[in-house]
mmCIF file of C-alpha atoms and ligand atoms in Angstrom:
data_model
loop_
_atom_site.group_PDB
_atom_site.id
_atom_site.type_symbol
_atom_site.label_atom_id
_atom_site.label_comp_id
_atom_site.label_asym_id
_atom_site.label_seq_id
_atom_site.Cartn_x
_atom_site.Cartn_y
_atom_site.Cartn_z
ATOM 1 C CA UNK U 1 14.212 -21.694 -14.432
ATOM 2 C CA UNK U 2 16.834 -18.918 -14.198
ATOM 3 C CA UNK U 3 16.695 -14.948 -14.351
ATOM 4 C CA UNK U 4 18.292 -13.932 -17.496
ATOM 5 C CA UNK U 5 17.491 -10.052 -17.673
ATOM 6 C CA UNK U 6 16.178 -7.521 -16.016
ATOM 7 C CA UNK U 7 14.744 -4.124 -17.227
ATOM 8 C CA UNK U 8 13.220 -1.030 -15.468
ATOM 9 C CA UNK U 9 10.449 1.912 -17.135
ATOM 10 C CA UNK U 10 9.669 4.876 -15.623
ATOM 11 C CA UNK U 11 6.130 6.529 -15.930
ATOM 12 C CA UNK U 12 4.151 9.262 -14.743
ATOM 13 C CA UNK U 13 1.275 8.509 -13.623
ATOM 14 C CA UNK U 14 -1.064 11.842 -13.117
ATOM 15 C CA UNK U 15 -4.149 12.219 -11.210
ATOM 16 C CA UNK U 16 -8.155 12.746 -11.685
ATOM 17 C CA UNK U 17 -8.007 15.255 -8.912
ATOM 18 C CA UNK U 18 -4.933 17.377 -9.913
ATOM 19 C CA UNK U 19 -3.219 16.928 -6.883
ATOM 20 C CA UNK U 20 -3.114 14.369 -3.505
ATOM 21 C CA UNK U 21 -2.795 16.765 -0.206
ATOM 22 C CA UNK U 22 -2.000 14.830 3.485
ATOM 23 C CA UNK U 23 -0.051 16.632 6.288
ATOM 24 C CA UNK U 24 2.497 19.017 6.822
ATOM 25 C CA UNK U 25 1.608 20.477 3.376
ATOM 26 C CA UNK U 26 2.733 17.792 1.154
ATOM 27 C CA UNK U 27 1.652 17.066 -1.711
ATOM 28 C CA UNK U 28 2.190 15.118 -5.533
ATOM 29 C CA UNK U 29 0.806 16.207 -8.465
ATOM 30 C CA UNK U 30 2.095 13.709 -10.781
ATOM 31 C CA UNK U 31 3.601 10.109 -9.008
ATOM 32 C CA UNK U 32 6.507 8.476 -10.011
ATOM 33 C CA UNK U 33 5.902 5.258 -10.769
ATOM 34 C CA UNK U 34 8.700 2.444 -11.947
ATOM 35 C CA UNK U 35 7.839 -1.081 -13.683
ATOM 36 C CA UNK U 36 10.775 -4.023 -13.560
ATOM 37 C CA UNK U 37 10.484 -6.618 -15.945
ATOM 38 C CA UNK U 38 11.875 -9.774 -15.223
ATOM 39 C CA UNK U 39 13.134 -12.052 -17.794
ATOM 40 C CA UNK U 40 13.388 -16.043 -17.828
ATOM 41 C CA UNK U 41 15.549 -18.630 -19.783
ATOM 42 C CA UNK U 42 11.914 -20.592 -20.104
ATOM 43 C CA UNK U 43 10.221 -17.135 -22.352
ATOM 44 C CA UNK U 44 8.596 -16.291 -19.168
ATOM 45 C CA UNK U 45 8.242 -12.638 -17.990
ATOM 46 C CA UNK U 46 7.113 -11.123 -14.640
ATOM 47 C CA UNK U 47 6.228 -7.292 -13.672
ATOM 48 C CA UNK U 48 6.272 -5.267 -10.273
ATOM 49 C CA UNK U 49 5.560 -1.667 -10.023
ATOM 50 C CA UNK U 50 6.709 0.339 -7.127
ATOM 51 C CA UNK U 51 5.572 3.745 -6.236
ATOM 52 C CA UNK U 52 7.120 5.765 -3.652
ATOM 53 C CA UNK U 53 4.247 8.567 -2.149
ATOM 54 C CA UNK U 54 6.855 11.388 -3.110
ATOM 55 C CA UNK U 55 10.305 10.896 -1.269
ATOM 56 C CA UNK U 56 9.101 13.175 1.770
ATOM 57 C CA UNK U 57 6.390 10.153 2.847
ATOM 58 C CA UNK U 58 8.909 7.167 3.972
ATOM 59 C CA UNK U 59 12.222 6.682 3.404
ATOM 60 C CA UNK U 60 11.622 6.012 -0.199
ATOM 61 C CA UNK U 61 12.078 7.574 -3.221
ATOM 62 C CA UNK U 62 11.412 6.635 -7.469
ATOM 63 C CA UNK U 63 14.729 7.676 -8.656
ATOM 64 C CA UNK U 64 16.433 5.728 -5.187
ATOM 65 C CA UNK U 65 13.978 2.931 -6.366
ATOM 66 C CA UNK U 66 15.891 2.451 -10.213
ATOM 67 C CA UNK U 67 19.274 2.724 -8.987
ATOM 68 C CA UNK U 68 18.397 -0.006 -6.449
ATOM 69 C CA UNK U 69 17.344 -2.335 -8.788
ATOM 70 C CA UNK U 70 19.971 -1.549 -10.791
ATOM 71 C CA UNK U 71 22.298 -1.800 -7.828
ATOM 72 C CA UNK U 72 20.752 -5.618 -7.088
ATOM 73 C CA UNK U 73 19.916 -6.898 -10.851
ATOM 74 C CA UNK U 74 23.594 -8.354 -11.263
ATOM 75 C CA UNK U 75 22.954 -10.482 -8.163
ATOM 76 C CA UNK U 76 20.004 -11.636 -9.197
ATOM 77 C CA UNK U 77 21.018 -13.197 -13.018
ATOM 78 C CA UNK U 78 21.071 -16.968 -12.473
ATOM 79 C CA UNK U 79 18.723 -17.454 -9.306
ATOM 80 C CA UNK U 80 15.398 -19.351 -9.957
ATOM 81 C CA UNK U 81 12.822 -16.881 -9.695
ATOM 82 C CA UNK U 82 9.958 -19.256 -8.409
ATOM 83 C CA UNK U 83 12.316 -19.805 -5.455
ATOM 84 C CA UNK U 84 11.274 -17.049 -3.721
ATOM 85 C CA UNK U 85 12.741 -17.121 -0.076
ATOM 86 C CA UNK U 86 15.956 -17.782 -2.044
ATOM 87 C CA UNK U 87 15.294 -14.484 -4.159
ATOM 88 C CA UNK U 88 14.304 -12.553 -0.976
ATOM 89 C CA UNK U 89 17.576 -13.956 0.845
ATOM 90 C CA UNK U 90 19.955 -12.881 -1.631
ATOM 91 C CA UNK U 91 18.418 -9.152 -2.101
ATOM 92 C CA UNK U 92 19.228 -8.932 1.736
ATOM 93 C CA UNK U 93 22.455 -10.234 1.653
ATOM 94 C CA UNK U 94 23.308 -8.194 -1.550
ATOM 95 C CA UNK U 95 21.340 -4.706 0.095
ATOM 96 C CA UNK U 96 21.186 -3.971 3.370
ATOM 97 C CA UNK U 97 17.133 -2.149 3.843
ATOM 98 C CA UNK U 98 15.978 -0.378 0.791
ATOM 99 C CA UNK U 99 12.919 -2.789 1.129
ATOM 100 C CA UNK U 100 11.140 -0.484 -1.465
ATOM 101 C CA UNK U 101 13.825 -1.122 -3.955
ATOM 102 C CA UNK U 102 13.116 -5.117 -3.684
ATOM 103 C CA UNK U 103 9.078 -4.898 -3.476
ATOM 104 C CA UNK U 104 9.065 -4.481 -7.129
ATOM 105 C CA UNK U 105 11.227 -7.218 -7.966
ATOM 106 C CA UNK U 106 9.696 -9.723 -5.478
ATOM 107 C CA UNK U 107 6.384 -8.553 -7.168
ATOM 108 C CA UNK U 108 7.729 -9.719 -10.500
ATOM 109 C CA UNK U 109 8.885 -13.173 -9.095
ATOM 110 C CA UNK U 110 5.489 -14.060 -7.630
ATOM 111 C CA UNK U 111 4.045 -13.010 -11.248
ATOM 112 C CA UNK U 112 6.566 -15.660 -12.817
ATOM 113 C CA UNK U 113 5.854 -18.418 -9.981
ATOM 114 C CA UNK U 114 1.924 -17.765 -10.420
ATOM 115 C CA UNK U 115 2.118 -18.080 -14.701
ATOM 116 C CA UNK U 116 4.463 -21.189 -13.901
ATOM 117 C CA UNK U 117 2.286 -23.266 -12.206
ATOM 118 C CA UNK U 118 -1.053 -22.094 -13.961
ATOM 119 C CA UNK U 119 -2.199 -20.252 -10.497
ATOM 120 C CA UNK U 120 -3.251 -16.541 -9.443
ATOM 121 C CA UNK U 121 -1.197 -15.190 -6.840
ATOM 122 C CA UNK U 122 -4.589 -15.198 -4.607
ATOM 123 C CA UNK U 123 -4.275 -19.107 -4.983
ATOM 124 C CA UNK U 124 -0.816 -19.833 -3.877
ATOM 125 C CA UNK U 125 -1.163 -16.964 -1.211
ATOM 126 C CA UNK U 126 -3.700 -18.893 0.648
ATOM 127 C CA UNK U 127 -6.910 -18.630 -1.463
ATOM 128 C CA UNK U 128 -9.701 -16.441 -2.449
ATOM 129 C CA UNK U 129 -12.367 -15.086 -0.197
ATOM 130 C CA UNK U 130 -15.605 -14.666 -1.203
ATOM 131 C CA UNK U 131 -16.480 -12.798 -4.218
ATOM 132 C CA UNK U 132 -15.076 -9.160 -3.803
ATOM 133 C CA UNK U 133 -13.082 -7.131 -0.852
ATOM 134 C CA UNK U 134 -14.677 -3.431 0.102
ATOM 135 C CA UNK U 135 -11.814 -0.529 -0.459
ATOM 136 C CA UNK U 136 -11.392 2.687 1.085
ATOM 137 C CA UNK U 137 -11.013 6.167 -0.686
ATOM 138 C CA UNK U 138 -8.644 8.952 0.698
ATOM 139 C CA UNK U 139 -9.699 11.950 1.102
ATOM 140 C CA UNK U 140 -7.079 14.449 -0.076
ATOM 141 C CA UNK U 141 -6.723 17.240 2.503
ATOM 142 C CA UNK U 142 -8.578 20.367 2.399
ATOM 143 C CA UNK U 143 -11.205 22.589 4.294
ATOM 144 C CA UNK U 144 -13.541 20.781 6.568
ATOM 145 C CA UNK U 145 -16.487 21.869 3.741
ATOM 146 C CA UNK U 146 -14.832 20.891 1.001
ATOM 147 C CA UNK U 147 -13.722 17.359 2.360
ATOM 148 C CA UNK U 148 -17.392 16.816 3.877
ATOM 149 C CA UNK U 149 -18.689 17.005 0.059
ATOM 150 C CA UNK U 150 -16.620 14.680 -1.077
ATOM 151 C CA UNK U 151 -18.166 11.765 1.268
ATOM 152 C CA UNK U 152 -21.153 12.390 -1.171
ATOM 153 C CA UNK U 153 -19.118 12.122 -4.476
ATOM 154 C CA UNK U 154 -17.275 8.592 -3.196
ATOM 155 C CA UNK U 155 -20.182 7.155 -1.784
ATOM 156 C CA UNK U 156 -22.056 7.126 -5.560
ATOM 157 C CA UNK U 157 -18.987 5.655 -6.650
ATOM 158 C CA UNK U 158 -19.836 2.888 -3.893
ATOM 159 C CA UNK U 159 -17.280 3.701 -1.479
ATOM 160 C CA UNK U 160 -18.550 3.091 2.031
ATOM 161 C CA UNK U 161 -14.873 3.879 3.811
ATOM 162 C CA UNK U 162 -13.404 7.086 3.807
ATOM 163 C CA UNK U 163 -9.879 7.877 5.062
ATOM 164 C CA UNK U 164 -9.682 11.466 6.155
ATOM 165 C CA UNK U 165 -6.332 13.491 5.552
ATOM 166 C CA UNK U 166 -5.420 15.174 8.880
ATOM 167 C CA UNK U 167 -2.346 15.964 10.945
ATOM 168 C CA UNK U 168 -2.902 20.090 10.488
ATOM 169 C CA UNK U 169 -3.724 22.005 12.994
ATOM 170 C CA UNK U 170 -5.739 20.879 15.792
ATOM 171 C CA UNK U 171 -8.887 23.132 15.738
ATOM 172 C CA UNK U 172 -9.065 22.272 11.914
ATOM 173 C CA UNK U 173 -8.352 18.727 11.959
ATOM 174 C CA UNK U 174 -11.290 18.580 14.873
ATOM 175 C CA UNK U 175 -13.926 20.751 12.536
ATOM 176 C CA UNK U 176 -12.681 17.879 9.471
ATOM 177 C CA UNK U 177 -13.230 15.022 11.628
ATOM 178 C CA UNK U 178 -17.072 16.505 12.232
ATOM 179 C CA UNK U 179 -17.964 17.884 9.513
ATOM 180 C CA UNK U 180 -16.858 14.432 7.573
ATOM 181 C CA UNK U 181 -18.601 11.980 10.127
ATOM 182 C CA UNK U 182 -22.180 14.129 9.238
ATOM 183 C CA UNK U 183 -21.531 12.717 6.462
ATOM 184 C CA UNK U 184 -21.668 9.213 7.702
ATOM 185 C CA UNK U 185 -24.515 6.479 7.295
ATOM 186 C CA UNK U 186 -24.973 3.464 9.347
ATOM 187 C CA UNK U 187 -22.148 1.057 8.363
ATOM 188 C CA UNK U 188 -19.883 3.521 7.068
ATOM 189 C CA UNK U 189 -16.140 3.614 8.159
ATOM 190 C CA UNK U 190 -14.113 6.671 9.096
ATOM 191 C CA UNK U 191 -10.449 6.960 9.726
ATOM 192 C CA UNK U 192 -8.636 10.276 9.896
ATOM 193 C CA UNK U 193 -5.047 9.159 9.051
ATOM 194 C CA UNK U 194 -2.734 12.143 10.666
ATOM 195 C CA UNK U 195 -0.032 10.235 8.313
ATOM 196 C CA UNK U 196 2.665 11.270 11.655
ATOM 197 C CA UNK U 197 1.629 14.803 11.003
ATOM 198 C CA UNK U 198 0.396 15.685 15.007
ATOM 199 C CA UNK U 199 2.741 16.190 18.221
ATOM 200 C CA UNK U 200 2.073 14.415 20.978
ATOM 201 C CA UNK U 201 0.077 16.924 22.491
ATOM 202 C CA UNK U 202 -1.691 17.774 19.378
ATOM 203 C CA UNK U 203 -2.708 14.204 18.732
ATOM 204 C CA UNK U 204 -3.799 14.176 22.221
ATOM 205 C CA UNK U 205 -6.059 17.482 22.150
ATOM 206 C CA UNK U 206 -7.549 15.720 18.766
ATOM 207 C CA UNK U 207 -8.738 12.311 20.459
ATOM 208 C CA UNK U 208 -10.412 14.576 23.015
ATOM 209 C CA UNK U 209 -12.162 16.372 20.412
ATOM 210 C CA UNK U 210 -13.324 13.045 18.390
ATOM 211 C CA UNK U 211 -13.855 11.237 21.548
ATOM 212 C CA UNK U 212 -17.823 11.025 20.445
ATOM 213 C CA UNK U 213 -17.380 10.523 17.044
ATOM 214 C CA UNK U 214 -17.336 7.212 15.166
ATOM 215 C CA UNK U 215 -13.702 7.696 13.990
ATOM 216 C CA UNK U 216 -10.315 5.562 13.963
ATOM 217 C CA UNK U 217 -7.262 7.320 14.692
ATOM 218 C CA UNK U 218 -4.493 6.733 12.239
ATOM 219 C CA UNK U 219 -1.058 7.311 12.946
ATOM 220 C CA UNK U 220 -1.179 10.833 14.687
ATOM 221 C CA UNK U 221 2.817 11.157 15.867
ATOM 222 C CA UNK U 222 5.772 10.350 13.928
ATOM 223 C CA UNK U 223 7.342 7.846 16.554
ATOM 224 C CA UNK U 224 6.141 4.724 17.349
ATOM 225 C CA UNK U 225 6.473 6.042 21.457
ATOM 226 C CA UNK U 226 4.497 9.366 20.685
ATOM 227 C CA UNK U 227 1.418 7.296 18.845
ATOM 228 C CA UNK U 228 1.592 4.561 21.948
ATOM 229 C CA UNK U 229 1.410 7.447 24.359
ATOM 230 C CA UNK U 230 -1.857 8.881 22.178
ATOM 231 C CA UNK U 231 -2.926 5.536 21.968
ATOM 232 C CA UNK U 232 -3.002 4.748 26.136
ATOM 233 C CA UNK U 233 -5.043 8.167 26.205
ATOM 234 C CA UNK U 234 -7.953 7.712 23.637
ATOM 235 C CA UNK U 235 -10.720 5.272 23.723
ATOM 236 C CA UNK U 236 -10.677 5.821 19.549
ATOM 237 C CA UNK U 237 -10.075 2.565 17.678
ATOM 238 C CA UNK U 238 -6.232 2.917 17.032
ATOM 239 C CA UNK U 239 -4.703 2.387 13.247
ATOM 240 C CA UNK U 240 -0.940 2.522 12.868
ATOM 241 C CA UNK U 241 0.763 2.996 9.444
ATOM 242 C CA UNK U 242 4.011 4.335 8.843
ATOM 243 C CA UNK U 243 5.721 2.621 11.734
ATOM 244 C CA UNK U 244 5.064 -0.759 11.653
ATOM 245 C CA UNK U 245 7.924 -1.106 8.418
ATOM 246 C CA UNK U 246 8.540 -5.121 9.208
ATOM 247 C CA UNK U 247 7.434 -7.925 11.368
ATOM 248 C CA UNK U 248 8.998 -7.204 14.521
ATOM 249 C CA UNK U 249 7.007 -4.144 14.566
ATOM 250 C CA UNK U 250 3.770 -5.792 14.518
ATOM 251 C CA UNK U 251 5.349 -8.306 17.063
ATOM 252 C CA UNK U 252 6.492 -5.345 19.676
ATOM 253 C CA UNK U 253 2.722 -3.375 19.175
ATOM 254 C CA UNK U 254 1.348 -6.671 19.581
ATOM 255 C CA UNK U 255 3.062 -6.797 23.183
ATOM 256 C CA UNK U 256 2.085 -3.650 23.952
ATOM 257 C CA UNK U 257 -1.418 -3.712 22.708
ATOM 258 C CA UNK U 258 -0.351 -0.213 20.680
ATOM 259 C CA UNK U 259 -2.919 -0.830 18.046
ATOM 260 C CA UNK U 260 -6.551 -2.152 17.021
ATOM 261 C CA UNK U 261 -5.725 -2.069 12.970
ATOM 262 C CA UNK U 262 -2.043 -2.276 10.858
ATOM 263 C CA UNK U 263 -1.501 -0.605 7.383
ATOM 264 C CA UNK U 264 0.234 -2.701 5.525
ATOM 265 C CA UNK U 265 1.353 -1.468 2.667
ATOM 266 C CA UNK U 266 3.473 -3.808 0.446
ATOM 267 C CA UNK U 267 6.431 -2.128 -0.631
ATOM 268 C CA UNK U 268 6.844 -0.268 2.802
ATOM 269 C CA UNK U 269 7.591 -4.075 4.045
ATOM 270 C CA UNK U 270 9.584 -5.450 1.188
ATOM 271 C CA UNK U 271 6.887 -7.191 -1.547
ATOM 272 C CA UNK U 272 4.475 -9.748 -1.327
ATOM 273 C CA UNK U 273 6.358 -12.758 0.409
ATOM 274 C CA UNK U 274 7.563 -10.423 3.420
ATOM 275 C CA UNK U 275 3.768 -8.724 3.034
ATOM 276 C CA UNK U 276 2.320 -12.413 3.183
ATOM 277 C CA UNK U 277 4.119 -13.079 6.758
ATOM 278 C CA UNK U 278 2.913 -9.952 8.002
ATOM 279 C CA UNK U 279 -0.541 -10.528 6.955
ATOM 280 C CA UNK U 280 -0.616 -14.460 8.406
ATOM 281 C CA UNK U 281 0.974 -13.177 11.915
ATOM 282 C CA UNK U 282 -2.020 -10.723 11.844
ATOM 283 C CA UNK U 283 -4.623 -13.166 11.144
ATOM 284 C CA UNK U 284 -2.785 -15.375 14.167
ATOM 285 C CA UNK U 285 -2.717 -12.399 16.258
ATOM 286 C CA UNK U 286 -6.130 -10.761 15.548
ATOM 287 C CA UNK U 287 -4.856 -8.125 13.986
ATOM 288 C CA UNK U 288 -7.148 -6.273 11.027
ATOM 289 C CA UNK U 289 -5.455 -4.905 8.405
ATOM 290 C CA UNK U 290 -5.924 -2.196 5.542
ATOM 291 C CA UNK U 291 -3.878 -3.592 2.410
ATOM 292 C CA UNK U 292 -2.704 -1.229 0.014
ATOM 293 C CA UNK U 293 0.634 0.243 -1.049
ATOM 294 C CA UNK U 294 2.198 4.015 -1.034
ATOM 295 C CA UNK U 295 0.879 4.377 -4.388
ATOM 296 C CA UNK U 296 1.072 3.233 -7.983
ATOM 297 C CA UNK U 297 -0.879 2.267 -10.930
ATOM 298 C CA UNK U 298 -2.760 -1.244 -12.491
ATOM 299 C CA UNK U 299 0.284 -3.623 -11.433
ATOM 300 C CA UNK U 300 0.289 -2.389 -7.833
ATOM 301 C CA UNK U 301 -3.365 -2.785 -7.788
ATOM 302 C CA UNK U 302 -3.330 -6.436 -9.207
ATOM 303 C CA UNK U 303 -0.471 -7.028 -6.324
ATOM 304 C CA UNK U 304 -3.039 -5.585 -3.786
ATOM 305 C CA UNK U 305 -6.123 -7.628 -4.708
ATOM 306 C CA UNK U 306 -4.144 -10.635 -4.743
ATOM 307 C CA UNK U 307 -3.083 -10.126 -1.336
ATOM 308 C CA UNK U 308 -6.145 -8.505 0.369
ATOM 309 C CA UNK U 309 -8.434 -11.310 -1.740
ATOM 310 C CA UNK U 310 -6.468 -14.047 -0.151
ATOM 311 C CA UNK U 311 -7.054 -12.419 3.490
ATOM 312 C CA UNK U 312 -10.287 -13.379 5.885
ATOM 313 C CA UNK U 313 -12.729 -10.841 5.098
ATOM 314 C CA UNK U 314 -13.140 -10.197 9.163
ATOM 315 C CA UNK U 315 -9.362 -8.992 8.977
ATOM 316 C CA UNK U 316 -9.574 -7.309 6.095
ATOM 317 C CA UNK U 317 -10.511 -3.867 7.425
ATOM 318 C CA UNK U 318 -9.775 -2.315 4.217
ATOM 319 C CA UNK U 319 -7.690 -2.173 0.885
ATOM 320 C CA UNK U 320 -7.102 0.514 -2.524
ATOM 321 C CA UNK U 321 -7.486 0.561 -5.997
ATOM 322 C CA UNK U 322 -4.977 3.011 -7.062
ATOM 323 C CA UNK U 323 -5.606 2.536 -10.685
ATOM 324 C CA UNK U 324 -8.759 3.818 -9.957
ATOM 325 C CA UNK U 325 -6.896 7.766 -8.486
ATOM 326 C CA UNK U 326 -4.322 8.209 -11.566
ATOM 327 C CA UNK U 327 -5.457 8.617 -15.398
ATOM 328 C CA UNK U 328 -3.377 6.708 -17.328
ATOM 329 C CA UNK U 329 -3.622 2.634 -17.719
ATOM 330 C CA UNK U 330 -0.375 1.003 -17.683
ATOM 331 C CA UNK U 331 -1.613 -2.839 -17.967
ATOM 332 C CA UNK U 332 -4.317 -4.750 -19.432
ATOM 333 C CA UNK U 333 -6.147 -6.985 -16.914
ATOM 334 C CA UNK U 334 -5.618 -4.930 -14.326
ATOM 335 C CA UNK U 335 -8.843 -5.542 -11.588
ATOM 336 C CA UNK U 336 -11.437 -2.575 -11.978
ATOM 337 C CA UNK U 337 -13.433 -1.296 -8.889
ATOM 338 C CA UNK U 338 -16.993 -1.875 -9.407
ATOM 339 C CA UNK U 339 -19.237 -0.337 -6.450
ATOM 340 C CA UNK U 340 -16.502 0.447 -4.577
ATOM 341 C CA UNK U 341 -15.257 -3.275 -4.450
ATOM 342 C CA UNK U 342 -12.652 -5.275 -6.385
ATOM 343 C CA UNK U 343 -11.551 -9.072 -7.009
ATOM 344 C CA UNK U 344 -8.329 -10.533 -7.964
ATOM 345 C CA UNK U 345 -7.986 -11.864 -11.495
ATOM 346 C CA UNK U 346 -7.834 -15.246 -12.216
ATOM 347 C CA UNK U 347 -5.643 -15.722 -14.282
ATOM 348 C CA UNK U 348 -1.951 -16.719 -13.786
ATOM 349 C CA UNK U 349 0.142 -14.558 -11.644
ATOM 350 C CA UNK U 350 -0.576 -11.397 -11.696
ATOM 351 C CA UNK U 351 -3.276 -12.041 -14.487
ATOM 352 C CA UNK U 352 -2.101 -8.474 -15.778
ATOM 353 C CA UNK U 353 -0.253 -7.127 -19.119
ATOM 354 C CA UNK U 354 1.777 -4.263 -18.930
ATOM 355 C CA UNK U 355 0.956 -1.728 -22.021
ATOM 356 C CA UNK U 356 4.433 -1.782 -22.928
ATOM 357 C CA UNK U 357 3.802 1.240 -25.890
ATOM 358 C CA UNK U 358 3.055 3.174 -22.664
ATOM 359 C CA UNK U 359 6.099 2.243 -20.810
ATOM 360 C CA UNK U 360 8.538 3.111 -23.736
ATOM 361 C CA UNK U 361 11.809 2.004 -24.003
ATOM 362 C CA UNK U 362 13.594 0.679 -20.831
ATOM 363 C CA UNK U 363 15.880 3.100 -18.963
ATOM 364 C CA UNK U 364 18.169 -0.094 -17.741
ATOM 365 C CA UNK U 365 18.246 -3.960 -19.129
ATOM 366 C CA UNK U 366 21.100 -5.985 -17.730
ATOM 367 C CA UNK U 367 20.787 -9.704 -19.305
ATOM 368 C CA UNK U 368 22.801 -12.565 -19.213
ATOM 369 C CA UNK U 369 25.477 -12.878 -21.970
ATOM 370 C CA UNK U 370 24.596 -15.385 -24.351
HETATM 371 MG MG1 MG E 401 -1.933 5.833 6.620
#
């Protein structure tokens, strides 16, 4: 089988809520999501989705996103899309980093290796676990009140996780983390994810504050040094998020015991085969992990079950359903949340079908002369 073409969509995808609010102020009203299509000599067609959380979250942006595809699609015309080491190889050799820019195209391999062989992506990543996973809901930064209701509003929706949006200022961020775990019942999970947005003092002021409370600490400090320092200094269970970008991360806070829980978010790492790695080093390691992405719509949320699915429920800590935040459906298929849990489909690949009257017309297709 060979790659033939390649196109790209944009979309907008806007939210129930109006707006998503996490530290230092930022915010996106409406995300930016692009779709790649990838076309076969054999009639078959694979989609990926990637969707940057604004360009002021990682070093990631949508429009840097299209003209990186666009940038790799001539290198990939030709190369067997099943093959997908081989695929991953050659967007390395062909791009130095950018691994945002080849999530969505390694997304759209595994969907073509998955309808090749007859198998979900769940299958060929290792297998399905039990019936459903249990997801997490964000909880968009605002006042301690307001944010405390909300626990209310997700839990009828069957959430049982809540991931608090901190990193303000510290006698605020201490009144959230209360006023949220009041919330709480037995069994519940809180995390209040500081998404970098803390200095080190700050962060270290906050774990004194929470030291009582039933709360993980996500990513307080921007540097992977500042959060270790936080991290020797509170006896909070420790997540970290927007550092650990590849495996040697996960290798070096392994070493240094720097974290109880990884955030591994699939285009922040590459896609789903440099994802997959991660994920089996964690399992080896002992390692939980929340599996998710920095946004997107029903394709990144088929990619998501089909990786947290295939992962041992004890190391699963917790995973989203994005399609679930924005308004608008861009696939068929797509896996729906239903009391606060989802399941990977079962059909091949992906086992979704981009709306394509949604998408529009294609803002780049490079094919193969005939
Ligand atoms: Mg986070």
């Amino acid at each position: 089988m060979q790659i033939t073409g390649i196109k790209v969509y944009r979309v907008e995808l806007p939210l129930y809520e109006g707006s998503y609010k996490w530290s230092g102020g930022r915010s996106v009203d409406v995300f930016d999501s692009t779709v790649v299509a990838i076309e076969t000599d054999e009639g078959l067609v694979g989609y990926g989705e990637v969707c940057p959380l604004g360009p002021a979250y990682l070093p990631a942006y949508a429009a840097g996103a299209r003209t990186g595809i666009a940038e790799l699609a001539p290198h990939l015309l030709g190369l067997d899309p099943t093959q997908l080491h081989l695929v991953n190889r050659r967007m390395d050799e062909s791009l130095r980093g950018h691994p945002y820019v080849k999530s969505a195209i390694d997304m759209a391999c595994w969907d073509i290796f998955g309808k090749a062989c007859g198998q979900p992506i769940v299958t060929l990543l290792g297998g399905r676990y039990g019936e459903n996973f249990a997801l997490y809901r964000a909880i968009s930064q605002d006042t301690p009140e307001r944010m405390a209701a909300m626990v209310g509003k997700y839990r009828a929706e069957g959430y049982t996780k809540f991931q608090l949006k901190s990193g303000s200022d510290v006698a605020t961020d201490i009144a959230r983390i209360h006023k949220v775990a009041a919330e709480l019942r037995p069994g519940d999970v809180l995390v209040a994810d500081a998404n970098c947005g803390w200095t080190q003092h700050e962060a270290m002021c906050v774990a004194a504050g929470v030291r009582d409370v039933n709360v993980y600490i996500e990513q307080p400090c921007y540097s992977y040094e500042e959060c270790l320092v936080v991290r020797q200094h509170t006896n909070r269970p420790f997540v970290l998020d927007e550092v650990v970008d590849d495996l040697k991360m996960v290798v070096r806070g392994y070493n240094d015991q720097a974290m109880d829980v990884i955030n591994l978010k699939i285009s922040k790492v590459g896609g789903l085969t440099k994802a997959r790695q991660i994920r089996d080093l964690c399992v080896s390691l002992g390692i939980a992990m929340t599996i998710e992405d920095t946004w997107g719509g029903d394709i990144i949320t088929a990619a998501i079950a089909h990786l947290a699915h295939s992962t041992p429920p004890e190391y699963l800590f917790s995973a989203t359903d994005f399609n679930s935040y924005v308004t608008l459906s861009i696939a068929e298929g797509a896996p729906q949340r239903q009391h606060g849990r989802l399941a990977a489909s079962s059909l091949p690949g992906l086992g979704v079908n981009p709306r394509l009257e949604i998408l529009g017309a294609p803002i780049f297709h490079l094919a193969t002369a005939k």
